[in-house]
């Protein structure tokens, strides 16, 4: 279990782009069908951890995104993305 905890800690240090690249590589490897069962299970578990990390990073980024809008006086301002009308 120590290795699993270390992997989890190492994953948390990855950037979104690096985590996504690793996830894509794992998917390609699993789709190839040339991986042993035990390795496939381990790869799947890592892929799920990477997916969770990517989702968390995207959610955090979404909270920071704001839209730019024109105020009534003609100046530019920002508003939370949640207030964007469809």
C-alpha positions in Angstrom: 0.0 0.0 0.0 2.9 2.3 0.4 3.5 2.3 -3.3 -0.1 3.2 -3.9 0.1 6.1 -1.5 3.3 7.3 -3.1 1.7 7.1 -6.6 -1.3 9.0 -5.3 0.9 11.8 -3.9 3.0 11.8 -7.2 -0.2 12.2 -9.2 -1.4 15.2 -7.2 1.8 17.1 -8.3 1.0 16.6 -12.0 -0.3 19.5 -14.1 -3.6 19.0 -15.9 -1.8 18.5 -19.2 0.6 15.9 -17.9 -2.2 14.0 -16.1 -4.3 14.1 -19.3 -1.3 12.9 -21.4 -0.7 10.0 -19.0 -4.4 9.1 -19.1 -4.4 9.1 -22.9 -1.4 6.8 -22.9 -3.0 4.4 -20.5 -6.2 4.3 -22.6 -4.2 3.6 -25.8 -2.3 0.8 -24.0 -5.6 -0.8 -22.7 -7.2 -0.5 -26.1 -4.3 -2.3 -27.7 -5.2 -5.5 -25.9 -1.6 -6.4 -25.6 -1.4 -5.9 -21.8 -1.4 -8.6 -19.2 -4.5 -8.8 -16.9 -2.7 -7.7 -13.7 -1.0 -4.8 -15.6 -4.4 -3.9 -17.1 -6.0 -3.7 -13.6 -3.2 -1.6 -12.3 -3.4 0.7 -15.4 -7.1 1.0 -14.9 -6.7 2.0 -11.3 -4.2 4.6 -12.2 -6.4 5.9 -15.0 -9.3 6.3 -12.6 -7.0 8.3 -10.3 -5.8 10.5 -13.2 -9.4 11.0 -14.4 -10.4 12.2 -10.9 -7.4 14.5 -10.8 -8.2 16.0 -14.2 -11.9 16.5 -13.2 -10.8 18.3 -9.9 -8.4 20.5 -11.8 -11.1 21.4 -14.4 -13.6 22.2 -11.7 -11.1 24.4 -9.9 -10.3 26.2 -13.1 -14.0 26.7 -13.9 -14.5 28.4 -10.6 -11.9 31.0 -11.5 -13.2 31.7 -15.0 -15.2 34.9 -15.4 -16.9 36.5 -18.4 -16.0 40.0 -19.6 -19.0 42.3 -19.9 -19.7 45.9 -20.9 -21.0 47.9 -18.0 -23.8 50.5 -18.5 -21.2 53.3 -18.3 -19.2 51.8 -21.2 -16.4 50.4 -19.0 -15.4 46.8 -19.0 -16.1 44.6 -16.0 -16.2 41.0 -15.1 -18.9 38.7 -13.7 -18.9 35.0 -12.6 -19.3 32.6 -15.4 -22.3 31.1 -13.6 -24.3 34.2 -14.6 -23.8 33.7 -18.3 -27.1 33.5 -20.1 -27.7 30.9 -22.8 
